[in-house]
mmCIF file of C-alpha atoms in Angstrom:
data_model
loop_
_atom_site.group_PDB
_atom_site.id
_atom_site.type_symbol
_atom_site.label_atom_id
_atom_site.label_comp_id
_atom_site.label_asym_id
_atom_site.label_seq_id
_atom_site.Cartn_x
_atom_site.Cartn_y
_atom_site.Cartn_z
ATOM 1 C CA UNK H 244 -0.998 50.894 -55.519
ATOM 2 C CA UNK H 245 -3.846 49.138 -54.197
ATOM 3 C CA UNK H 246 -5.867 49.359 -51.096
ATOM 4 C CA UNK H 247 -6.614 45.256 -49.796
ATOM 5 C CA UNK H 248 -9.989 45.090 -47.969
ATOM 6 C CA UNK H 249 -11.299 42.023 -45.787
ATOM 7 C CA UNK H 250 -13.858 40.995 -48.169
ATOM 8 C CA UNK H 251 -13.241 40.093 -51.834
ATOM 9 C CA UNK H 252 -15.625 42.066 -54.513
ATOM 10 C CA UNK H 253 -17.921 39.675 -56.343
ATOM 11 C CA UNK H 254 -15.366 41.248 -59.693
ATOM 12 C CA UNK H 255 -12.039 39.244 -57.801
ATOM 13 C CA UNK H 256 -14.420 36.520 -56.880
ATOM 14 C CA UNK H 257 -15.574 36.344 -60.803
ATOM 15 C CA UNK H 258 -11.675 36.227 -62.163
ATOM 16 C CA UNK H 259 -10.699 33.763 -59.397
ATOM 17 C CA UNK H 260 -13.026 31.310 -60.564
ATOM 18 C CA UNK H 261 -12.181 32.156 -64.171
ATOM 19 C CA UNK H 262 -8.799 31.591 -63.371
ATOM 20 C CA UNK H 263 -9.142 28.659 -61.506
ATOM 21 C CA UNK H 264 -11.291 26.427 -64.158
ATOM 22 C CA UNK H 265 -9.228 27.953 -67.479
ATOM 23 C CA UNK H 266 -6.062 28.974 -65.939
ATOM 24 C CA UNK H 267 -6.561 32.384 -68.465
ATOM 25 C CA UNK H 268 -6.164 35.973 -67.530
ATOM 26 C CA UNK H 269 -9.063 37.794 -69.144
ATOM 27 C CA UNK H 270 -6.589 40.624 -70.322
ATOM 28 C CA UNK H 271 -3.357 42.493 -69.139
ATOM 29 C CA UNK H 272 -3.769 45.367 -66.422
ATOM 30 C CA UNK H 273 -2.550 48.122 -67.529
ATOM 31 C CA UNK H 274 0.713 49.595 -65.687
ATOM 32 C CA UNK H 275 2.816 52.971 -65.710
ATOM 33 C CA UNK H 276 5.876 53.670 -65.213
ATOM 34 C CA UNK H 277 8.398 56.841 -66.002
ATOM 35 C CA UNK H 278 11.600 57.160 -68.052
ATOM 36 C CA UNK H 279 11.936 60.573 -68.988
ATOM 37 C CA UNK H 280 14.982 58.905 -70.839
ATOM 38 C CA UNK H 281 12.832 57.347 -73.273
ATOM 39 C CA UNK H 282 15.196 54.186 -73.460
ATOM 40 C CA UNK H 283 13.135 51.381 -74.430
ATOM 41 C CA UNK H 284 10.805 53.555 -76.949
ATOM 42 C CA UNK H 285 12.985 53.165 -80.208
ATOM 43 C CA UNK H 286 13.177 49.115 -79.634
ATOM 44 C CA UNK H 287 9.594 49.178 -79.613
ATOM 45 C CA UNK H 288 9.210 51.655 -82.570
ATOM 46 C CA UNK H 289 11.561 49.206 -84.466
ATOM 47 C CA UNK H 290 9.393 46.010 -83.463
ATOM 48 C CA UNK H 291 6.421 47.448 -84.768
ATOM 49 C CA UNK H 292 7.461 48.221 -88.485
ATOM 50 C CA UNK H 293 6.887 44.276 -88.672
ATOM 51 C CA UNK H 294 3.604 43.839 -86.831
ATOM 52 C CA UNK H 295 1.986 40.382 -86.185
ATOM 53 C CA UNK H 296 -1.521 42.524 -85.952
ATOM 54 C CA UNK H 297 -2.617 45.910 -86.315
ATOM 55 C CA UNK H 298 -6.344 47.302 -85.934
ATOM 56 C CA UNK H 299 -7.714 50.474 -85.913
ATOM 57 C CA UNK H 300 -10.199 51.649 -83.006
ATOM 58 C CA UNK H 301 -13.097 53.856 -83.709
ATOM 59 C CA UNK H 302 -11.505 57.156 -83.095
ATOM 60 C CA UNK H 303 -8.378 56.098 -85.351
ATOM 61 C CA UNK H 304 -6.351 55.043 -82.600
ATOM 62 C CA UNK H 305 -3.921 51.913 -84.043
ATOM 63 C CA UNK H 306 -3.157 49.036 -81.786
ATOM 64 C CA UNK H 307 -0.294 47.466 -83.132
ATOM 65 C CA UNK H 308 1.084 44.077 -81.983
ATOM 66 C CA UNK H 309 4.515 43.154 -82.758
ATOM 67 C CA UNK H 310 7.437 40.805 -81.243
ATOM 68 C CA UNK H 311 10.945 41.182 -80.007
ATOM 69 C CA UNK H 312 12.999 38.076 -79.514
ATOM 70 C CA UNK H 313 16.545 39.323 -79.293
ATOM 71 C CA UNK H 314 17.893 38.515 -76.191
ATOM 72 C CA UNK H 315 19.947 40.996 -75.428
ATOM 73 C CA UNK H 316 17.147 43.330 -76.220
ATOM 74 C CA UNK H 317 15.142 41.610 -73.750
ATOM 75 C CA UNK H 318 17.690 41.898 -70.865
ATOM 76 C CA UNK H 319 17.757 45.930 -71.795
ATOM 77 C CA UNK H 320 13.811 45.682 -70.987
ATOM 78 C CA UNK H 321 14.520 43.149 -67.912
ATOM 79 C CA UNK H 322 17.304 45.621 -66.425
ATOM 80 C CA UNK H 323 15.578 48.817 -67.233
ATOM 81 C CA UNK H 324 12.065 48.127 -65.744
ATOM 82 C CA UNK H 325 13.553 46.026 -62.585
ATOM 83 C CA UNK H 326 13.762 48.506 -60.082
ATOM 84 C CA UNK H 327 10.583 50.800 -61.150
ATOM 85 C CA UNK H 328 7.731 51.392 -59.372
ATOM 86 C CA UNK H 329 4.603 50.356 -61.393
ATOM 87 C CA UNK H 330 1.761 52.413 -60.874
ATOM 88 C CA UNK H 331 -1.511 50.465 -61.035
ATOM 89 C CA UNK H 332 -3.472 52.107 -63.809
ATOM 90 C CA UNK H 333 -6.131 49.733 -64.939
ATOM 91 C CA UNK H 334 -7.190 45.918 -63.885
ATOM 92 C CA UNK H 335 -6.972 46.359 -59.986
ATOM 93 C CA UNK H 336 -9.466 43.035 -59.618
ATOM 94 C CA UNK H 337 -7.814 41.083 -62.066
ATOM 95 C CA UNK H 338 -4.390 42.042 -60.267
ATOM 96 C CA UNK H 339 -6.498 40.782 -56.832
ATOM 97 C CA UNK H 340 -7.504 37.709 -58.184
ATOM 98 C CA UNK H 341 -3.753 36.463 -59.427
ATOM 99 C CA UNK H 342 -2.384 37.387 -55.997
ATOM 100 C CA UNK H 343 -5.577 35.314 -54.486
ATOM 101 C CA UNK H 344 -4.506 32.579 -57.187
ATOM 102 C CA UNK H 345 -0.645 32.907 -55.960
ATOM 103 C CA UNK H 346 -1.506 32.535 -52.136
ATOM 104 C CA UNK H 347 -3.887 29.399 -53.152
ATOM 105 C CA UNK H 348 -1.375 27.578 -54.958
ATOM 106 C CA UNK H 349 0.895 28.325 -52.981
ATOM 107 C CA UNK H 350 0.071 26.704 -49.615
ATOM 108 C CA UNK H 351 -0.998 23.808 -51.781
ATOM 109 C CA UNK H 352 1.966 22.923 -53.380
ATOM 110 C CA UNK H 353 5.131 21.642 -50.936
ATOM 111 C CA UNK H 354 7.380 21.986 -54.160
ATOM 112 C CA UNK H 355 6.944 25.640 -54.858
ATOM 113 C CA UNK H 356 9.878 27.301 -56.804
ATOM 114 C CA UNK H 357 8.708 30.598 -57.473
ATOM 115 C CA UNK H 358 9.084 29.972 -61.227
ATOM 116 C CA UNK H 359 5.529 28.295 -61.596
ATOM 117 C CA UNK H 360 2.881 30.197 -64.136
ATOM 118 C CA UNK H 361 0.581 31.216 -61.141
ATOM 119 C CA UNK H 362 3.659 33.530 -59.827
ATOM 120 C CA UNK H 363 3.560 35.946 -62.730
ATOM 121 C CA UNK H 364 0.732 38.164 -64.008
ATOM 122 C CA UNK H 365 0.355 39.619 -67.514
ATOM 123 C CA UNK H 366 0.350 43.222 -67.791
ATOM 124 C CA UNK H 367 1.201 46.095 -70.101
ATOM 125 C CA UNK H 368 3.074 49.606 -69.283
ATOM 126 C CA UNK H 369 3.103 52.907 -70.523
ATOM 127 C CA UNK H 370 5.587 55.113 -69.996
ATOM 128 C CA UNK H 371 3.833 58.473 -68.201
ATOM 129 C CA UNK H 372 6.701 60.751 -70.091
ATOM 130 C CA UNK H 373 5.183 60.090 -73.467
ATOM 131 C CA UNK H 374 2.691 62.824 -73.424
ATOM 132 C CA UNK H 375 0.041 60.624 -75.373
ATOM 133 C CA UNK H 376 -1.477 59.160 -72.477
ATOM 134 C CA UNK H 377 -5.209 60.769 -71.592
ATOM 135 C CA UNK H 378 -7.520 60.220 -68.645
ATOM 136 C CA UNK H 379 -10.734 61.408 -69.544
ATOM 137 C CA UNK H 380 -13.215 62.876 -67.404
ATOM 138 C CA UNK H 381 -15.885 60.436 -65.430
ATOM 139 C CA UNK H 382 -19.025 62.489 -65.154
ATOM 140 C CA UNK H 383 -21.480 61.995 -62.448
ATOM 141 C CA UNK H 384 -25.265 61.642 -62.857
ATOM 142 C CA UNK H 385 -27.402 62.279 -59.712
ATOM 143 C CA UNK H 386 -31.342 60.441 -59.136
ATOM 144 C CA UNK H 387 -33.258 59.602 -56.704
ATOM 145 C CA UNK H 388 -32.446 62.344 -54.166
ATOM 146 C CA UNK H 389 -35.571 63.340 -52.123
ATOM 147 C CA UNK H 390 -36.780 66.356 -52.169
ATOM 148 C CA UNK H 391 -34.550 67.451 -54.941
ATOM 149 C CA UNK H 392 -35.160 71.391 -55.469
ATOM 150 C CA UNK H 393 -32.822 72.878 -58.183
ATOM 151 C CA UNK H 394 -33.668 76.286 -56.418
ATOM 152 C CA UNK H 395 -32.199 75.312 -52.991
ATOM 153 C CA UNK H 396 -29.351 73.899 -54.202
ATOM 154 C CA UNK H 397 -27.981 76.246 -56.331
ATOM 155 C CA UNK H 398 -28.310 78.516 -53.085
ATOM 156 C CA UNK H 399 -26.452 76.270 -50.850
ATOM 157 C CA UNK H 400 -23.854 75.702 -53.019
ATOM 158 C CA UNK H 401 -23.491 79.502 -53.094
ATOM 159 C CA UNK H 402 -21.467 79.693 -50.004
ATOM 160 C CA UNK H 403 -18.413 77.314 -51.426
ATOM 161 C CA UNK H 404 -19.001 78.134 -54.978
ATOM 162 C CA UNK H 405 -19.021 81.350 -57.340
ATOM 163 C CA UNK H 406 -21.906 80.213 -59.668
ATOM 164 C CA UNK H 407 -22.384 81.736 -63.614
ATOM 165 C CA UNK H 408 -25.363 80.004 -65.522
ATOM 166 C CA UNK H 409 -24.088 79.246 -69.288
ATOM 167 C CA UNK H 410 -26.774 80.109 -71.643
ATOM 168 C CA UNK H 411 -25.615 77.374 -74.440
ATOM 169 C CA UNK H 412 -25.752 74.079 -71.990
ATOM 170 C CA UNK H 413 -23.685 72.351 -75.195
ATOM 171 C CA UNK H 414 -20.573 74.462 -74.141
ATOM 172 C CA UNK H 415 -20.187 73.685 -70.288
ATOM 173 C CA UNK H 416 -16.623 71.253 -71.609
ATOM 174 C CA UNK H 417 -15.674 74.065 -73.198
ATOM 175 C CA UNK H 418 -16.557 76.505 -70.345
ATOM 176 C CA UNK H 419 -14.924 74.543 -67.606
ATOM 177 C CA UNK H 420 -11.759 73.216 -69.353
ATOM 178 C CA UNK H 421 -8.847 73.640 -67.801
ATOM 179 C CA UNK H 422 -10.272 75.262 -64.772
ATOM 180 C CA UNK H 423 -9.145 74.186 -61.402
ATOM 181 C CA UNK H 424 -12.180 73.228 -58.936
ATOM 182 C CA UNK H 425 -14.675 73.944 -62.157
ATOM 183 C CA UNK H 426 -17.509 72.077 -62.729
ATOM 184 C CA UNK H 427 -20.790 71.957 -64.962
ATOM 185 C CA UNK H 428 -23.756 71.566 -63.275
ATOM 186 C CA UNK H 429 -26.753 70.299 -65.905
ATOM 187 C CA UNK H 430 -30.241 70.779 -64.186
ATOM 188 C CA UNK H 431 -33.391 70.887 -66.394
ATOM 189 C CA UNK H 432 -32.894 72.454 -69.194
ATOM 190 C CA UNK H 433 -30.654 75.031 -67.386
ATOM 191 C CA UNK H 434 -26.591 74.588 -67.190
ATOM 192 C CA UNK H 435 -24.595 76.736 -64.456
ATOM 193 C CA UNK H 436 -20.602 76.688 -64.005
ATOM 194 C CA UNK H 437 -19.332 76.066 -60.375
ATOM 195 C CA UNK H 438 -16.124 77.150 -59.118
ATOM 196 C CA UNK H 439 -14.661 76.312 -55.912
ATOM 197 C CA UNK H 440 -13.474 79.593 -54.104
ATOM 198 C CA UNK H 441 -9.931 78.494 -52.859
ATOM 199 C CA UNK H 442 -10.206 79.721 -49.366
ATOM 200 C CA UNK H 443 -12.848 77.619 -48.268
ATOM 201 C CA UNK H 444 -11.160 74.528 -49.678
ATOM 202 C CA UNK H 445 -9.780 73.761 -45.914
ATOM 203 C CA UNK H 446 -13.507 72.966 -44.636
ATOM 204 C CA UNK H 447 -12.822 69.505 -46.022
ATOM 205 C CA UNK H 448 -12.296 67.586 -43.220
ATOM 206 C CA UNK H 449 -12.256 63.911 -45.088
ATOM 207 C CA UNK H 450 -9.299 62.361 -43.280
ATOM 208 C CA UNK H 451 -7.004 61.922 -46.584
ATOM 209 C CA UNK H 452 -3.543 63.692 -47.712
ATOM 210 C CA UNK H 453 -3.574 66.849 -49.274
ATOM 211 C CA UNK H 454 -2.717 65.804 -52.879
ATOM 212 C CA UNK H 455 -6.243 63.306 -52.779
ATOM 213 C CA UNK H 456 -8.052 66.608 -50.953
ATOM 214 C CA UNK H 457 -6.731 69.019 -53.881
ATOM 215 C CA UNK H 458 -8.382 66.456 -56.794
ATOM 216 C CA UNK H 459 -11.019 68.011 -58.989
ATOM 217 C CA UNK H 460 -13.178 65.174 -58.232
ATOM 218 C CA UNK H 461 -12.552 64.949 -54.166
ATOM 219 C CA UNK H 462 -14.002 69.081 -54.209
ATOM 220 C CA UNK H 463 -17.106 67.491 -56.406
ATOM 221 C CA UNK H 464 -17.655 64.758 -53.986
ATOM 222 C CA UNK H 465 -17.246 66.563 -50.553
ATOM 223 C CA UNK H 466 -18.854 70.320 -50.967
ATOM 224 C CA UNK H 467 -21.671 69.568 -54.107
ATOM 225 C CA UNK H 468 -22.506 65.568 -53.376
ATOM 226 C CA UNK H 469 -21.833 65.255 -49.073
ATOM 227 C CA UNK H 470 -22.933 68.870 -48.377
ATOM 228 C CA UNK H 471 -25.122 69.867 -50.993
ATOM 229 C CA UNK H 472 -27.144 67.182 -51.853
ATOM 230 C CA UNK H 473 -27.105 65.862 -48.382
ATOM 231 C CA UNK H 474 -25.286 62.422 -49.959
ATOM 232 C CA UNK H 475 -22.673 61.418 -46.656
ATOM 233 C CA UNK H 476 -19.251 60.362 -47.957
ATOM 234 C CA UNK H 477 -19.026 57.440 -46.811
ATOM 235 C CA UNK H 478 -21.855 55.792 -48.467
ATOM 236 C CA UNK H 479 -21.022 57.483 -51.722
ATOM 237 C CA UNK H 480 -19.252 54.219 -52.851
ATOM 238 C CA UNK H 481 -21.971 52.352 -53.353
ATOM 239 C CA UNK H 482 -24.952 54.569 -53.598
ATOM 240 C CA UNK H 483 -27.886 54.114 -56.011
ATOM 241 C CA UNK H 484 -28.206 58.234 -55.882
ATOM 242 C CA UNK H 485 -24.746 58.127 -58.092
ATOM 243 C CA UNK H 486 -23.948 56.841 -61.263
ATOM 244 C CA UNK H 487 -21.158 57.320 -63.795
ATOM 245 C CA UNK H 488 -21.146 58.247 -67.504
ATOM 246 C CA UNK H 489 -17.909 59.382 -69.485
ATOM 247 C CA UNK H 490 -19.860 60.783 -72.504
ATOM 248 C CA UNK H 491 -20.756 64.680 -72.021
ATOM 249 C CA UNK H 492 -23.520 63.883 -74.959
ATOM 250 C CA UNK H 493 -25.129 61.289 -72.597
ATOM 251 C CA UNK H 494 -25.158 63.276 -69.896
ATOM 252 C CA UNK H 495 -26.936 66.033 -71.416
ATOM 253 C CA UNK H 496 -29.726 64.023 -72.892
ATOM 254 C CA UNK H 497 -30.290 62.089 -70.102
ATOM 255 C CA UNK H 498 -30.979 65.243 -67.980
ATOM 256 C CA UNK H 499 -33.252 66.799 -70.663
ATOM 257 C CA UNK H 500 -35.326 63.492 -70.788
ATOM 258 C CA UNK H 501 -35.467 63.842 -66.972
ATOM 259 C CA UNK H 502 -34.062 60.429 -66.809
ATOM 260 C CA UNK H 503 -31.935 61.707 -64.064
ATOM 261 C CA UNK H 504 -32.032 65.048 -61.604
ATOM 262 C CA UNK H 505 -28.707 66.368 -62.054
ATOM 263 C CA UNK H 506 -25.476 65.938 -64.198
ATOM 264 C CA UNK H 507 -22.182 66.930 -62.642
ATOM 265 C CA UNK H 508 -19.801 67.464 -65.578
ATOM 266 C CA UNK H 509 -15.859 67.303 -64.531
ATOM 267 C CA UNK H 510 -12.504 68.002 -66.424
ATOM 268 C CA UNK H 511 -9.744 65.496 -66.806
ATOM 269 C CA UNK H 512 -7.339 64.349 -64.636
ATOM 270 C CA UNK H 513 -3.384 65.012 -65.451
ATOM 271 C CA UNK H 514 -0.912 61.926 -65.092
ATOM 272 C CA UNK H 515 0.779 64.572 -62.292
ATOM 273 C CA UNK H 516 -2.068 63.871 -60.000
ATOM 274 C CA UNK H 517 -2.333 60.273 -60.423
ATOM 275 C CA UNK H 518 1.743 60.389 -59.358
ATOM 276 C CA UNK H 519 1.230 62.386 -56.410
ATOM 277 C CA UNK H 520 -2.040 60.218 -55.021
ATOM 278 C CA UNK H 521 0.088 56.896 -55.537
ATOM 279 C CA UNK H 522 3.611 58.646 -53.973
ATOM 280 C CA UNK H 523 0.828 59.373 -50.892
ATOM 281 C CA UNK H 524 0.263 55.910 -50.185
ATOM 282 C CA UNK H 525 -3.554 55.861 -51.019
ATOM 283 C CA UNK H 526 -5.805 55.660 -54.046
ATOM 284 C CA UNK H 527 -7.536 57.726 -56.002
ATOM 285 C CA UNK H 528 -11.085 58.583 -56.290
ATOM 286 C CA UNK H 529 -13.683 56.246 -57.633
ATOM 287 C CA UNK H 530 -14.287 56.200 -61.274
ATOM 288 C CA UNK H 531 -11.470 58.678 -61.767
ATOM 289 C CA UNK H 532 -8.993 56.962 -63.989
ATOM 290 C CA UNK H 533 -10.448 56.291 -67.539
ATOM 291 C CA UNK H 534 -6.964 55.964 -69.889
ATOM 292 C CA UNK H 535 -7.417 56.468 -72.887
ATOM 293 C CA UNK H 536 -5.960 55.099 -75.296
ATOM 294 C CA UNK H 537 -6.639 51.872 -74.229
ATOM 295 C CA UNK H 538 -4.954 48.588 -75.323
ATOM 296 C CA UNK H 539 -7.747 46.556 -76.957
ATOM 297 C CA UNK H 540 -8.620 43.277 -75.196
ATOM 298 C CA UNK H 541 -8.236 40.149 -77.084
ATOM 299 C CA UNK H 542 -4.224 40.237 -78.109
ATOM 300 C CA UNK H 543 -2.733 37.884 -75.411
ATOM 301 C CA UNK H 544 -3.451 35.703 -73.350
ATOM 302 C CA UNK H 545 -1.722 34.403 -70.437
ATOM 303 C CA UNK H 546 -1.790 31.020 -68.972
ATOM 304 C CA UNK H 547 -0.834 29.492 -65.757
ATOM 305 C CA UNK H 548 -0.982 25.883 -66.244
ATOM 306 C CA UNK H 549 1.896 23.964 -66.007
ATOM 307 C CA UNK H 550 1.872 22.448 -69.689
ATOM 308 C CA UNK H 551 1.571 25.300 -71.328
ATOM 309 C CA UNK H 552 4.704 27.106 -69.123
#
C-alpha cells in the first residue's frame, strides 16, 4: 500500500539512478501476505535441507538460501500467490523507483511486450500466519524544543494521561509491555509511565480512519508530541525536534548524557494493526514498521537488462 506524492524523495531519486546506470535492484522489498493454510511452507522447508547459503545473524537468527526448480512446484507458488494482496512491508522507495523505471521505459520503447526485465521487481514475502514475524518498537528522541521544562510538561500531559514515575528507569519495557496507549517517558535522570485514559481518545481530530487513530504510536504523536510539546502534526515528518532510535539502551544513555531532552519509549506493533491500516486504504505511521527478522541484503540480485533476461 503506498501513498504516491508529486515530488520524488531524494531515496527514489538515488535507486532510479542506480537502476538506470547498473540495471541492479539494491535488494528485494520485503512483502506479506496471509495463508492461514500454510500451503507453500513445507516446499520451502524441503528446499532448505539443501541450502546454496546459510549465515547466521548476530542474535542467532539463520538466513538460509536455497532453490526450487520443479516446475510444477513453481506453478503451486504461481497459482497460490496470484490473486493475494501483498502488503508492502519494507522497500517502499525501491518499489517507487522500479515503477518510475517501468513508466520510463516504457514510453521509450514502441515494442513493449510486458515481458521485458524493467516490468518485474524482486521482492520477498512472508506469510503474516507464521507467528515468527516481529515489528519492534521505534522509539522517539525529542531536542531542541524551546523552553523545554520537564515540570510543565508532565502537568500538561496530566489531563490526557494517568502518569506513575518508575523508580528503576531500566524497567520502563518491562513496565509498559503490552499496555495499550502506554508509554515511557525518560527525562533526566527521572522515568514516568504514561497511559492514555480511553475516554479522551476522541479529542484527536487528525483527519485519518479509526484503525490509524487507535495506533500506539498515532496517541504518542497527537496528545504528547502536537499538544504537549507544542510540535504541530503536520511538520512532524520532517522535523529536526524528532529523531528515531530502536534500541531502549540508546535511548536511555543518550538522555542521561543530556544528548537529547526527552525519550519517548513505545511498545511493538502487532501484524493485526498493520492489516487493518492497509485494509483502510492509508499508511501507517512513520518509522513504525521495523520487521524483524529481516532477510539479510546481499543474496540476490535482480537485473533488468535485456542480456541478462
Amino acid at each position: 500500500i503506498l501513498r504516491h506524492e508529486n515530488t520524488i524523495p531524494d531515496a527514489v531519486n538515488d535507486r532510479i539512478e542506480l537502476l538506470r546506470t547498473t540495471g541492479l535492484h539494491v535488494s528485494p522489498t520485503h512483502g506479506l501476505y496471509s495463508d492461514p493454510e500454510y500451503v507453500l511452507e513445507k516446499f520451502m522447508d524441503e528446499a532448505i535441507r539443501t541450502p546454496l547459503y546459510e549465515t547466521e545473524d548476530y542474535q542467532g537468527v539463520r538466513d538460509v538460501m536455497a532453490r526450487i526448480t520443479d516446475p510444477k512446484i513453481l506453478l503451486v507458488f504461481l497459482a497460490h500467490l496470484h490473486d493475494k494482496q501483498i502488503i508492502l512491508a519494507d522497500g517502499h522507495h525501491r518499489y517507487e523507483s522500479s515503477l518510475e523505471i517501468l513508466r520510463e521505459h516504457k514510453a521509450s520503447n514502441p515494442r513493449h511486450t510486458g515481458q521485458e526485465g524493467y516490468n518485474f521487481h524482486l521482492m520477498y514475502l512472508t506469510n503474516t500466519e507464521s507467528g515468527d514475524l516481529r515489528i519492534l518498537p521505534t522509539h522517539r528522541l525529542i531536542q531542541n524544543v524551546e523552553r523545554f521544562d520537564p515540570v510543565s510538561l508532565l502537568a500538561k500531559l496530566g489531563r490526557w494521561f494517568d502518569l506513575r514515575e518508575i523508580s528503576d528507569p531500566d524497567t520502563v519495557p518491562e513496565v509498559i509491555h503490552g499496555k495499550r496507549w502506554a508509554f515511557g517517558l525518560l527525562i533526566g535522570d527521572r522515568a514516568y509511565k504514561a497511559r492514555l485514559r480511553p475516554d479522551v481518545l476522541p479529542e484527536n481530530h487528525w483527519p485519518f480512519p479509526e484503525a490509524i487513530k487507535q495506533l500506539d504510536l498515532t496517541v504518542m504523536h497527537h496528545f504528547i508530541i502536537e499538544k504537549g510539546l507544542g510540535i504541530p502534526g503536520r511538520d512532524q515528518r520532517v522535523s529536526h525536534q524528532i529523531s528515531f532510535e530502536r534500541s531502549f539502551t540508546e535511548c536511555l544513555t543518550r538522555v542521561m548524557k543530556q544528548e537529547v531532552q526527552m525519550a519517548l519509549i513505545t511498545n511493538e506493533v502487532s501484524i493485526d494493526e498493520v492489516k487493518a491500516v492497509c485494509h483502510s486504504g492509508f499508511t501507517m505511521p512513520q518509522k513504525s514498521t521495523y520487521f524483524y527478522p529481516k532477510v539479510i541484503c546481499g543474496f540476490l540480485f535482480s537485473s533488468i537488462l535485456e542480456d541478462e533476461q
